[in-house]
Short mmCIF file of C-alpha atoms in Angstrom, two decimals:
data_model
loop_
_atom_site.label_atom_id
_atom_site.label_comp_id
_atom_site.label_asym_id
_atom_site.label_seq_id
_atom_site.Cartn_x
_atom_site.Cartn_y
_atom_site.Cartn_z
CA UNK G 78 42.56 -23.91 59.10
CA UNK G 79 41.09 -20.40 57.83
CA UNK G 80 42.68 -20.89 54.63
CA UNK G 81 40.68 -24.55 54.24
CA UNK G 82 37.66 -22.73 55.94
CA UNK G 83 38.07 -19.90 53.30
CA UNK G 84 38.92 -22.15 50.54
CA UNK G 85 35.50 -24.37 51.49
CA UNK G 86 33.25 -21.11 51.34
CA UNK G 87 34.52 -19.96 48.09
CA UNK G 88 33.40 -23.72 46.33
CA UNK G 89 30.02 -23.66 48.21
CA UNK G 90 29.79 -19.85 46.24
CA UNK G 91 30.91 -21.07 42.88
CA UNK G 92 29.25 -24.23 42.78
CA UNK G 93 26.05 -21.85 43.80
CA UNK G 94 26.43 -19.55 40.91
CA UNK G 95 27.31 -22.47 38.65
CA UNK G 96 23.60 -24.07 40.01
CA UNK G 97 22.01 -20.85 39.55
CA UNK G 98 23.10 -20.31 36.00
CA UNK G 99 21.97 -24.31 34.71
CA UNK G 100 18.70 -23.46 36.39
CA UNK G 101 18.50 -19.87 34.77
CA UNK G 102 19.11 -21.33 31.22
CA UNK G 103 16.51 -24.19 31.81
CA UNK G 104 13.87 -22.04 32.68
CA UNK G 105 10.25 -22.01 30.73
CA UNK G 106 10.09 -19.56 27.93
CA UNK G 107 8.42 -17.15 29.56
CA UNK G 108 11.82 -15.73 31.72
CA UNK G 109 13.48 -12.45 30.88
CA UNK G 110 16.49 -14.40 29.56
CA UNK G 111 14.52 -16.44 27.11
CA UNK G 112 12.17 -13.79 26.04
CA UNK G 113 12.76 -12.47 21.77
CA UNK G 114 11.33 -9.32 21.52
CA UNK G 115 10.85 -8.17 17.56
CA UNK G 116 10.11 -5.02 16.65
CA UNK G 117 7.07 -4.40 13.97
CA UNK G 118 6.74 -1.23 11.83
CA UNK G 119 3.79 0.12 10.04
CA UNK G 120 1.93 2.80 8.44
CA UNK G 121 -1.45 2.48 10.45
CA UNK G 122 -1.58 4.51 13.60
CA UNK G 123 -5.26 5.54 13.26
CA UNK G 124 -8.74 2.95 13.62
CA UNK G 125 -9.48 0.60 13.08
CA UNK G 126 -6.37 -0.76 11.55
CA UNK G 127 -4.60 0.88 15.00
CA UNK G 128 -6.38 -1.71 17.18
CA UNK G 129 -6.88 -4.53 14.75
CA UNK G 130 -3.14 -4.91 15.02
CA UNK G 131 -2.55 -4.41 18.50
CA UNK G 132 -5.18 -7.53 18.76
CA UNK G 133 -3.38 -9.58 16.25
CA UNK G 134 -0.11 -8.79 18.42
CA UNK G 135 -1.87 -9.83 21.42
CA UNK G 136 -3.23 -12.86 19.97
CA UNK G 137 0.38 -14.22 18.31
CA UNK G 138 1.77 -13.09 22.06
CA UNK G 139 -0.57 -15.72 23.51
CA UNK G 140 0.27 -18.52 21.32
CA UNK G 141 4.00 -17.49 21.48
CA UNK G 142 4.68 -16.32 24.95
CA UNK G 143 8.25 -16.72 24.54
CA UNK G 144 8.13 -13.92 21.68
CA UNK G 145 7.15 -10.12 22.38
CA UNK G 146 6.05 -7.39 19.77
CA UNK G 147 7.39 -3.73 20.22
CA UNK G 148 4.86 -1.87 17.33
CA UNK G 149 6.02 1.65 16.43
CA UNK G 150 3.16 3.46 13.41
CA UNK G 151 3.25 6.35 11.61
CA UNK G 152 1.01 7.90 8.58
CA UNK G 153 1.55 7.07 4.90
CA UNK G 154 3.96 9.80 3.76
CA UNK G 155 5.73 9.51 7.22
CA UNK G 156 6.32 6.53 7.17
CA UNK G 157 7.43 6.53 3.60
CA UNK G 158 10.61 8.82 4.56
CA UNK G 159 10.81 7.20 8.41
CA UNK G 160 11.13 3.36 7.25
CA UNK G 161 14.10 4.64 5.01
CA UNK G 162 15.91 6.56 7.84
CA UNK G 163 15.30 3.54 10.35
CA UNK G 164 16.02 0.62 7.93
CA UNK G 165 20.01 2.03 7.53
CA UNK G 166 20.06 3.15 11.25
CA UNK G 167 22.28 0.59 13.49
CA UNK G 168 18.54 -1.11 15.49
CA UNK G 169 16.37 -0.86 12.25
CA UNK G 170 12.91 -2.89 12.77
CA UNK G 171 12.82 -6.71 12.61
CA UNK G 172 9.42 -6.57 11.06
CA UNK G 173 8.22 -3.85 8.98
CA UNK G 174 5.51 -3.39 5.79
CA UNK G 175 6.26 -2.45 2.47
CA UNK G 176 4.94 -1.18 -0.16
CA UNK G 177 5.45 -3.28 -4.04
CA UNK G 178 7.58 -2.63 -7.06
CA UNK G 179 10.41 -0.23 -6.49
CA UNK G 180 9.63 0.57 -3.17
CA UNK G 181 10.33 -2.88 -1.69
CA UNK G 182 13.41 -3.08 -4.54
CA UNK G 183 15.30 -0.18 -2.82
CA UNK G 184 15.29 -1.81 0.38
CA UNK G 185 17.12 -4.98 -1.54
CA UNK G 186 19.25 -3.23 -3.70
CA UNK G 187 20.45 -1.55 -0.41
CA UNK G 188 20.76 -4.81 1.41
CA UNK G 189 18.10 -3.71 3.86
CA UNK G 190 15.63 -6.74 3.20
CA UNK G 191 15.98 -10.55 4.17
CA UNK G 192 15.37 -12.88 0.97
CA UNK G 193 12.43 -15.04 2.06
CA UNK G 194 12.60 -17.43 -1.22
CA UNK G 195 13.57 -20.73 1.09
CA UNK G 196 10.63 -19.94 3.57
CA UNK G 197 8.12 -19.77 1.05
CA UNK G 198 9.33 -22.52 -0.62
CA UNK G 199 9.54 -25.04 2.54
CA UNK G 200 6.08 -24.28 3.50
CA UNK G 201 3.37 -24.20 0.81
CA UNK G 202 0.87 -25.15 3.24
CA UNK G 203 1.00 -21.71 4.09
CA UNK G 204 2.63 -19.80 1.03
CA UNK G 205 0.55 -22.12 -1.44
CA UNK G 206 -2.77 -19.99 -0.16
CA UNK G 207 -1.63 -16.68 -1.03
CA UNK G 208 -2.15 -15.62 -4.43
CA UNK G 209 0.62 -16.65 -6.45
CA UNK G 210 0.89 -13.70 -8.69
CA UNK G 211 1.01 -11.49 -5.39
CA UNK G 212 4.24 -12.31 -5.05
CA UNK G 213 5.70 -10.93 -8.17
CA UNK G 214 5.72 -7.23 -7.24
CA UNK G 215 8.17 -8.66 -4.45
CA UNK G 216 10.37 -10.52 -6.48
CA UNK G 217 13.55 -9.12 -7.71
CA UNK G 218 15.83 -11.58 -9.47
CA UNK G 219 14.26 -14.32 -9.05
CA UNK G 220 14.38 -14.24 -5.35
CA UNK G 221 11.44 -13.05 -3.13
CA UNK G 222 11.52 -10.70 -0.47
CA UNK G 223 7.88 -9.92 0.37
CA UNK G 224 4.96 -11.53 1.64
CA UNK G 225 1.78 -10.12 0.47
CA UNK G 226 -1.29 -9.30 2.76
CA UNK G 227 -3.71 -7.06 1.42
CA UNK G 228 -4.37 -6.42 -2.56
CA UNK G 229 -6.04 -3.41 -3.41
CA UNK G 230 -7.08 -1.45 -6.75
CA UNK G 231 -8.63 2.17 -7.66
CA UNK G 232 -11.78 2.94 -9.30
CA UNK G 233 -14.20 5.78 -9.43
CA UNK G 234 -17.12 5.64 -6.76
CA UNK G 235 -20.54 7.26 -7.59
CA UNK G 236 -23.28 8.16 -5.43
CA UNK G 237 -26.47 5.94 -7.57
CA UNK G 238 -28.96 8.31 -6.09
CA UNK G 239 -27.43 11.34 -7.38
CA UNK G 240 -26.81 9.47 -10.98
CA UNK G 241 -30.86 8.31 -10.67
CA UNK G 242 -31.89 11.47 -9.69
CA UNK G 243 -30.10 13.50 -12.66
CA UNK G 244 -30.93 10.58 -15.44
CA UNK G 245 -27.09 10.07 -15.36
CA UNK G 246 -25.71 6.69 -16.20
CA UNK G 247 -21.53 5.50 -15.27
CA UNK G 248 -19.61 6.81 -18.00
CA UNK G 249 -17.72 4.06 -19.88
CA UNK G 250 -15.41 6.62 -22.11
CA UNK G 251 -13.23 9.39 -20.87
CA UNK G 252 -15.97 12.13 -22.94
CA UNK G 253 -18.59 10.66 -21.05
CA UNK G 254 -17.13 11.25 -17.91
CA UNK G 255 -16.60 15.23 -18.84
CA UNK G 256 -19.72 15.38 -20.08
CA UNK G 257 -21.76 13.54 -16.86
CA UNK G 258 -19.33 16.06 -14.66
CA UNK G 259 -20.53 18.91 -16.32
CA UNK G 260 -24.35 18.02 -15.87
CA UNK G 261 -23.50 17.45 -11.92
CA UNK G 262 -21.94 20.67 -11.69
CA UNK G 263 -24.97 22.17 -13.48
CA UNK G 264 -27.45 21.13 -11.14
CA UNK G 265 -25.31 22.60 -7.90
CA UNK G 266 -23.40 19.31 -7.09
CA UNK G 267 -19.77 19.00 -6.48
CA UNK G 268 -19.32 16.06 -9.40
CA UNK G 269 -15.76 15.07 -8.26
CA UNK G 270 -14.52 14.92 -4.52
CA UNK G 271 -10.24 14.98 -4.39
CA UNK G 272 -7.89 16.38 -1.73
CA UNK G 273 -4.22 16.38 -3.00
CA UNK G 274 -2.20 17.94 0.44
CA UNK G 275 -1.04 14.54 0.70
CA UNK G 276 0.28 14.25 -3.01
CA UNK G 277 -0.21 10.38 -2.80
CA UNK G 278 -3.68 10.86 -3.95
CA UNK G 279 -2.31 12.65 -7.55
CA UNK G 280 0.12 9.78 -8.05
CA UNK G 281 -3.18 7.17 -8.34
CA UNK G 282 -4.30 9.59 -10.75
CA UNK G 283 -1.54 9.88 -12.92
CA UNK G 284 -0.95 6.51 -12.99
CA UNK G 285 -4.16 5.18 -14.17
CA UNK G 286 -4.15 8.01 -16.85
CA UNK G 287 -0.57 7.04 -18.14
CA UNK G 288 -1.37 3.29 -18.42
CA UNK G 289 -4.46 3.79 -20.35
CA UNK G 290 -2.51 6.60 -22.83
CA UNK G 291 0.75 5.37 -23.11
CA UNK G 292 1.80 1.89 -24.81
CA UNK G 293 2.98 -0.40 -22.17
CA UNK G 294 6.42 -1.14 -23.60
CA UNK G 295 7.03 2.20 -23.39
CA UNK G 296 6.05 2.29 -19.80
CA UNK G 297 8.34 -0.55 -19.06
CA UNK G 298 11.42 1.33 -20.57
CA UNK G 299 10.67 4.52 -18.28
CA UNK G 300 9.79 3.29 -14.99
CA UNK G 301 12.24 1.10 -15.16
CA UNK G 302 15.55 2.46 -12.96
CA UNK G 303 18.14 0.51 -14.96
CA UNK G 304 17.00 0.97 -18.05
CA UNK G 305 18.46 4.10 -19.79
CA UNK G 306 16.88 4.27 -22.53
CA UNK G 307 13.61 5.12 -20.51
CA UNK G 308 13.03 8.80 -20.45
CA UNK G 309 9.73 9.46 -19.64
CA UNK G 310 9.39 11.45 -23.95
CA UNK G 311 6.83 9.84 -24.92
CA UNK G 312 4.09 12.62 -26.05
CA UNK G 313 1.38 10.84 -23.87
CA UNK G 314 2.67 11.78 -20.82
CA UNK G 315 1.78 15.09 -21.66
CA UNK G 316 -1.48 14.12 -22.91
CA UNK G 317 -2.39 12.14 -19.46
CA UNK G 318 -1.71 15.79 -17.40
CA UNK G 319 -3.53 17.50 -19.41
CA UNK G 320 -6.72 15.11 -19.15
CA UNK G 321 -6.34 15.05 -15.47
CA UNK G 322 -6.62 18.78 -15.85
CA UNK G 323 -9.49 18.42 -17.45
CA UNK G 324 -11.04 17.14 -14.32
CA UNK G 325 -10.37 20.02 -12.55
CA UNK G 326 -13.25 22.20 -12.69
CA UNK G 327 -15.06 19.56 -11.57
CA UNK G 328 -13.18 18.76 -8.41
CA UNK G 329 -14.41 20.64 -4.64
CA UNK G 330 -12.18 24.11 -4.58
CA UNK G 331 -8.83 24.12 -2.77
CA UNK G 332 -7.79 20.46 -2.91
CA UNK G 333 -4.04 21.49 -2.58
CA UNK G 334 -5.19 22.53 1.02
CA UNK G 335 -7.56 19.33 2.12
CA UNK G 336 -6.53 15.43 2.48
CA UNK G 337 -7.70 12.88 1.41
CA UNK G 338 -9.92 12.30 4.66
CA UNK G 339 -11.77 15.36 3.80
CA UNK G 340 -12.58 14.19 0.39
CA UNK G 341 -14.26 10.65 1.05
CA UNK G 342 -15.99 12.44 4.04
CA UNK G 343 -17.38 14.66 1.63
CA UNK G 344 -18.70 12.08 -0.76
CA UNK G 345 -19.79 9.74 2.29
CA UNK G 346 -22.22 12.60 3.12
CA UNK G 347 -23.73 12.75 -0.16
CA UNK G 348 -21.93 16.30 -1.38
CA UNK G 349 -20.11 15.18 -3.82
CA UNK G 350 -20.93 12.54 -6.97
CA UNK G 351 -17.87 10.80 -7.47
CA UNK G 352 -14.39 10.27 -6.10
CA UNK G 353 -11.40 7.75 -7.06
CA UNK G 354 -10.90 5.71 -3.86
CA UNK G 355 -9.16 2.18 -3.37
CA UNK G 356 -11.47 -0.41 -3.17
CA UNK G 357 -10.65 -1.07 0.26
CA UNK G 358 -12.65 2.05 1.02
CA UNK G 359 -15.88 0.44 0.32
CA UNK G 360 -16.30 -0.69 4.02
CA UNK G 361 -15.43 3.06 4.98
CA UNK G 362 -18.55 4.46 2.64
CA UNK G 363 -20.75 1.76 2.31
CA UNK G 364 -22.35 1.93 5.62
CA UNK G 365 -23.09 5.68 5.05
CA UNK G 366 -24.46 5.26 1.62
CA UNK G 367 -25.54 1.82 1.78
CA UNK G 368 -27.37 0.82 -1.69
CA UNK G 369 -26.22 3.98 -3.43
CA UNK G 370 -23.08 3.34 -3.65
CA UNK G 371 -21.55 2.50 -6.95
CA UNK G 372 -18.54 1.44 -8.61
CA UNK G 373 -17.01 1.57 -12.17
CA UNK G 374 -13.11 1.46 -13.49
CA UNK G 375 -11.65 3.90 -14.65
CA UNK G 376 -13.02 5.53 -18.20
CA UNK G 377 -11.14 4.38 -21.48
CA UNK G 378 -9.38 7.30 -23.23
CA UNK G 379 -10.34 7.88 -26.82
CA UNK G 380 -7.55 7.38 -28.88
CA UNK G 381 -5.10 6.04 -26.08
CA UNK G 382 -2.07 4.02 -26.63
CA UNK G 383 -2.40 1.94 -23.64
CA UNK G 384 -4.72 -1.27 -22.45
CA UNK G 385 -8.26 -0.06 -21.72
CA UNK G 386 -8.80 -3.09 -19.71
CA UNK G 387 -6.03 -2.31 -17.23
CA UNK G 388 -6.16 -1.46 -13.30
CA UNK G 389 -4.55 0.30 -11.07
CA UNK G 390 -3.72 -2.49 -8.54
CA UNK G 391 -0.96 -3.76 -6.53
CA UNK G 392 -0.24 -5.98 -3.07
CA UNK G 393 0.69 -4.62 -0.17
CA UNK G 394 3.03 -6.51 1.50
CA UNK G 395 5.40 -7.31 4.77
CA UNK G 396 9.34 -7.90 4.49
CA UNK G 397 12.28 -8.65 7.40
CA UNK G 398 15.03 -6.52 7.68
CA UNK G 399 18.63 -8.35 6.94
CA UNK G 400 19.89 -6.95 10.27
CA UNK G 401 17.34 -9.13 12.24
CA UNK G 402 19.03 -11.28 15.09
CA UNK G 403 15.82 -13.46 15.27
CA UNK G 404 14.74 -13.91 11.05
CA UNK G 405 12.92 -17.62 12.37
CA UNK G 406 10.50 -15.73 14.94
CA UNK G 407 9.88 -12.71 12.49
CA UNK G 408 8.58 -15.00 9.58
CA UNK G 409 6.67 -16.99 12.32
CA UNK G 410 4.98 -13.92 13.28
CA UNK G 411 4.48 -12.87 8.97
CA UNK G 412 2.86 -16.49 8.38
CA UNK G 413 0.53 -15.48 11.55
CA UNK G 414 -0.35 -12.15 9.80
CA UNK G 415 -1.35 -13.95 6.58
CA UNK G 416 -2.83 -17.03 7.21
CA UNK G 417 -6.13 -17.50 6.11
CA UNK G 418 -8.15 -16.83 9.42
CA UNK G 419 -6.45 -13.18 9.48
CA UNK G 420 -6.91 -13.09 6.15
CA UNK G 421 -10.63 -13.30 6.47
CA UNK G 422 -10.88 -11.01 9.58
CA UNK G 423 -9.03 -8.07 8.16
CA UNK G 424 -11.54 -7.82 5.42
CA UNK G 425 -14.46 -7.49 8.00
CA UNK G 426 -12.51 -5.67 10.46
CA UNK G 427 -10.67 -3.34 8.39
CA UNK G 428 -11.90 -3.42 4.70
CA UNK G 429 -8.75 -4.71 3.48
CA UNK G 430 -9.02 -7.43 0.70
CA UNK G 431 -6.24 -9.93 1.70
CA UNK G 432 -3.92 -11.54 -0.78
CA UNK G 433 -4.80 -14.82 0.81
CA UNK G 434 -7.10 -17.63 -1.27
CA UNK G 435 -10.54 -17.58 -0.77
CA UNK G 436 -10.69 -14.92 1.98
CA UNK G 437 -13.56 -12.38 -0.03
CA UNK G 438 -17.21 -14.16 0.55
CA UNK G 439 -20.40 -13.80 1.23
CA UNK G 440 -20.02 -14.33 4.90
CA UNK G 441 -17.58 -11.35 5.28
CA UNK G 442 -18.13 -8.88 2.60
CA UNK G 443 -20.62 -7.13 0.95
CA UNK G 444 -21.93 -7.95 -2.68
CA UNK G 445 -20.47 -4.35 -3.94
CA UNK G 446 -16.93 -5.85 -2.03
CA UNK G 447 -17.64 -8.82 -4.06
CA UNK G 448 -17.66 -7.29 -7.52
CA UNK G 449 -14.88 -4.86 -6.64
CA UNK G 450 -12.51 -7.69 -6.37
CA UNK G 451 -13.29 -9.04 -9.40
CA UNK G 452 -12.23 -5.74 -11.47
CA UNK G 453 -8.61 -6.93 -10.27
CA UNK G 454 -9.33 -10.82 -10.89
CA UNK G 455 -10.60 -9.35 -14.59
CA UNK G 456 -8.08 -7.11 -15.83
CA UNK G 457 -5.72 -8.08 -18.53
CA UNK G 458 -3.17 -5.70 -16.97
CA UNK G 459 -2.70 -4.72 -13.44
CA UNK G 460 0.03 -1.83 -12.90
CA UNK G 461 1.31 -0.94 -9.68
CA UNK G 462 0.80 2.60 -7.54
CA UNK G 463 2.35 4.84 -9.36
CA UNK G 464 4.66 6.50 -6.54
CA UNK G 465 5.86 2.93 -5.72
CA UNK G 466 6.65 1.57 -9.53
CA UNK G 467 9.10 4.07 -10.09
CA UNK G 468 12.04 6.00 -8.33
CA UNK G 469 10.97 8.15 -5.38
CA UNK G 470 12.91 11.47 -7.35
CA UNK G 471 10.76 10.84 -9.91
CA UNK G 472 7.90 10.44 -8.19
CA UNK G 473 8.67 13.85 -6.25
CA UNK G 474 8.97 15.71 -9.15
CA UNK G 475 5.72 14.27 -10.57
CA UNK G 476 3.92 15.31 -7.56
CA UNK G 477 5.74 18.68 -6.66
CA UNK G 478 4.93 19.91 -10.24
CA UNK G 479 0.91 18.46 -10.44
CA UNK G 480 0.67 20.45 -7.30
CA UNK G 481 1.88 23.70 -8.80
CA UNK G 482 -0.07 22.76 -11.61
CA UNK G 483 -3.69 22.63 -9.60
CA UNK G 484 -2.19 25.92 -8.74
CA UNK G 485 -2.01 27.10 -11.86
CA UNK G 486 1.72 27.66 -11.47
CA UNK G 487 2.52 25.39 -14.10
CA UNK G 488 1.96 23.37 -17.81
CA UNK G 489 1.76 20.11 -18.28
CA UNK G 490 4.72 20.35 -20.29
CA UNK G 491 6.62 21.89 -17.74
CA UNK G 492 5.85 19.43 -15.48
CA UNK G 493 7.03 16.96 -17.66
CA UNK G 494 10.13 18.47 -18.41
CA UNK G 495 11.00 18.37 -14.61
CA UNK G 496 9.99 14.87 -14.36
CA UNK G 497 12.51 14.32 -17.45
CA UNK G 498 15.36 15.87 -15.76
CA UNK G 499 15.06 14.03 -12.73
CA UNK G 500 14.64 10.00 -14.68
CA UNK G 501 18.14 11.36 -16.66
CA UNK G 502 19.78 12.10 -13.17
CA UNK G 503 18.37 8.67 -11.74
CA UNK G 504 19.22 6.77 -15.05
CA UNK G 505 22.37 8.39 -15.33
#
């Protein structure tokens, strides 16, 4: 009788813990069991763009309460080394931005990025509003692993009043831009604002300097990794340091030791003529300088090899790591972060120009906003940020060497001869 008496209370157990497990795995979404968390990494852990996110996370959260966000942020050149160490670690992000070009193309040569090609392609209600030539920059044999969401260019910012007030107009020409520097230094006015501690700013610089001196072919060949034939010889590389040098006794003193911060506060405040910001940045300056602000591309360059009607421009974009457990609930959340009603939001709330269709009008952006876009819409030639279009070594040895050159530690040709040695070892 105890045995059947034992035997009976063991069933009643089971067939408990049988019960309780059906009714665990049939429980609403919202359980511990059922809950996905993903984890989202980016380069914005300052405002706005700090709490803009941490709304849009909040707001996808609602409308998917079976799906949580864990957001980790760090700074720009942080985060360009930290995405790299987490992306090979063993619990690399689910979710995590990118920048274009060769950037994004390491993390798919190293099998660190999820194509996307069938997603975009089985929903063009939602991939058929973002700009198609967007996606290029994160395409890489013909398969796409990037989804853009902001588009951005450079260009030089002038303060009108200053211009107005020293019969100055925008100089169209590379010698006009010396010479309207030289009258704004004359009359006691910082004519250039740049801080190069963070060496991202040079890169933008260099950049725009080689694409408007050097043919593009010959671009091509060098920036390309693969291509060995590319070895960065080409005489107008030199010629590009040198006239950034030029600008630099018209620059604030000590830009080696102040950011880039420091710079755009100092133009916002009406010390300094000009600086070459992104274009995003006209909702950072526009409400201190209102009317006065100005905007022109970058000068043409007497006797330059490259396209004078080119921009510095690229996307900006968001990619899935190919260790994700969860790749349908990531690209839900992506398509959330670029649909059309973010799209237009983020340029209000943040000053970033989305890569999304009709998102830049007269509802949320300023005229000045207005026109700024259309220098990328009217370029024959976009290129993308410099220290993302080619290898990172190269790009370090670029920077390192500008730097000591600001110092006046070193020649443009020296620099150059660096950056050559380091393309042969990539190339090689």
């Amino acid at each position: 009788m105890k045995r059947l008496a034992i035997a009976g209370i063991l069933t009643v157990l089971l067939l408990s813990l049988i019960t309780g497990c059906n009714s665990s795995a049939g429980t609403s979404s919202n359980s511990d069991s059922d809950t996905i968390e993903l984890r989202f990494f980016h380069r914005w852990p300052t405002e706005p763009k700090k709490q803009y996110f941490e709304k849009a996370v909040k707001e996808f959260e609602e409308l998917h309460p079976n799906i949580k966000i864990k957001t980790e942020a760090v700074l720009n050149d942080s985060y360009k080394e930290k995405i790299r160490v987490v992306l090979g670690s063993k619990n690399p992000p689910d979710v995590y931005f990118s920048w274009s070009g060769e950037f994004a193309y390491n993390f798919v040569r190293a099998d660190q990025a999820l194509d996307l090609t069938d997603y975009i392609n089985s929903d063009t209600e939602w991939s058929g509003e973002i700009i198609e030539s967007q996606f290029k920059p994160f395409t890489l044999d013909g398969k796409t692993y990037g989804i853009p969401w902001s588009t951005d260019g450079k260009a030089f910012f002038y303060n009108k009043k200053i211009f107005k007030d020293l019969n100055l107009e925008p100089p169209s020409t590379w010698s006009e831009l010396i010479e309207v520097s030289e009258k704004i230094k004359e009359a006691g006015i910082t004519p250039i604002t740049f801080g190069s501690k963070a060496p991202w700013t040079i890169s933008h610089y260099i950049g725009s300097l080689n694409e408007l001196i050097v043919p593009e072919d010959v671009i091509a060949k060098d920036y390309d990794p693969n291509n060995p034939e590319g070895d960065f010889s080409h005489p107008g590389y030199v010629t590009a340091l040198e006239k950034f040098m030029e600008l630099e006794p018209y620059f604030n003193k000590g830009v080696n030791s102040v950011d880039h911060q420091y710079s755009r506060e100092l133009f916002n405040g009406g010390k300094a003529a000009m600086g070459y910001f992104q274009l995003a940045e006209i909702g950072l300056i526009e409400p201190s300088l209102g009317e006065d602000l100005g905007v022109f591309n970058t000068p043409g360059i007497e006797g330059g090899e490259g396209n004078p009607n080119s921009i510095t421009a690229a996307p900006e974009g968001i990619m899935i790591s190919s260790k994700t457990k969860h790749p349908e609930e990531a690209m839900e959340f992506i398509k959330f972060l670029t649909s059309k009603e973010k799209g237009t939001e983020q340029l209000k709330e943040v000053s970033e120009y989305s890569a999304v269709k009709g998102t830049t009008t007269t509802e949320n952006a300023s005229k000045l906003q207005e026109e700024a876009i259309d220098l990328i819409v009217n370029a024959e030639k976009t290129y993308l940020w410099f220290d993302t279009a080619v290898d990172i070594s190269i790009v370090d040895a670029y920077l390192n060497g500008t730097q000591q050159m600001l110092d006046g530690k070193k020649t443009p040709k020296e620099v150059m001869s660096d950056v050559q040695a380091a393309a042969k070892k990539v190339k090689k």
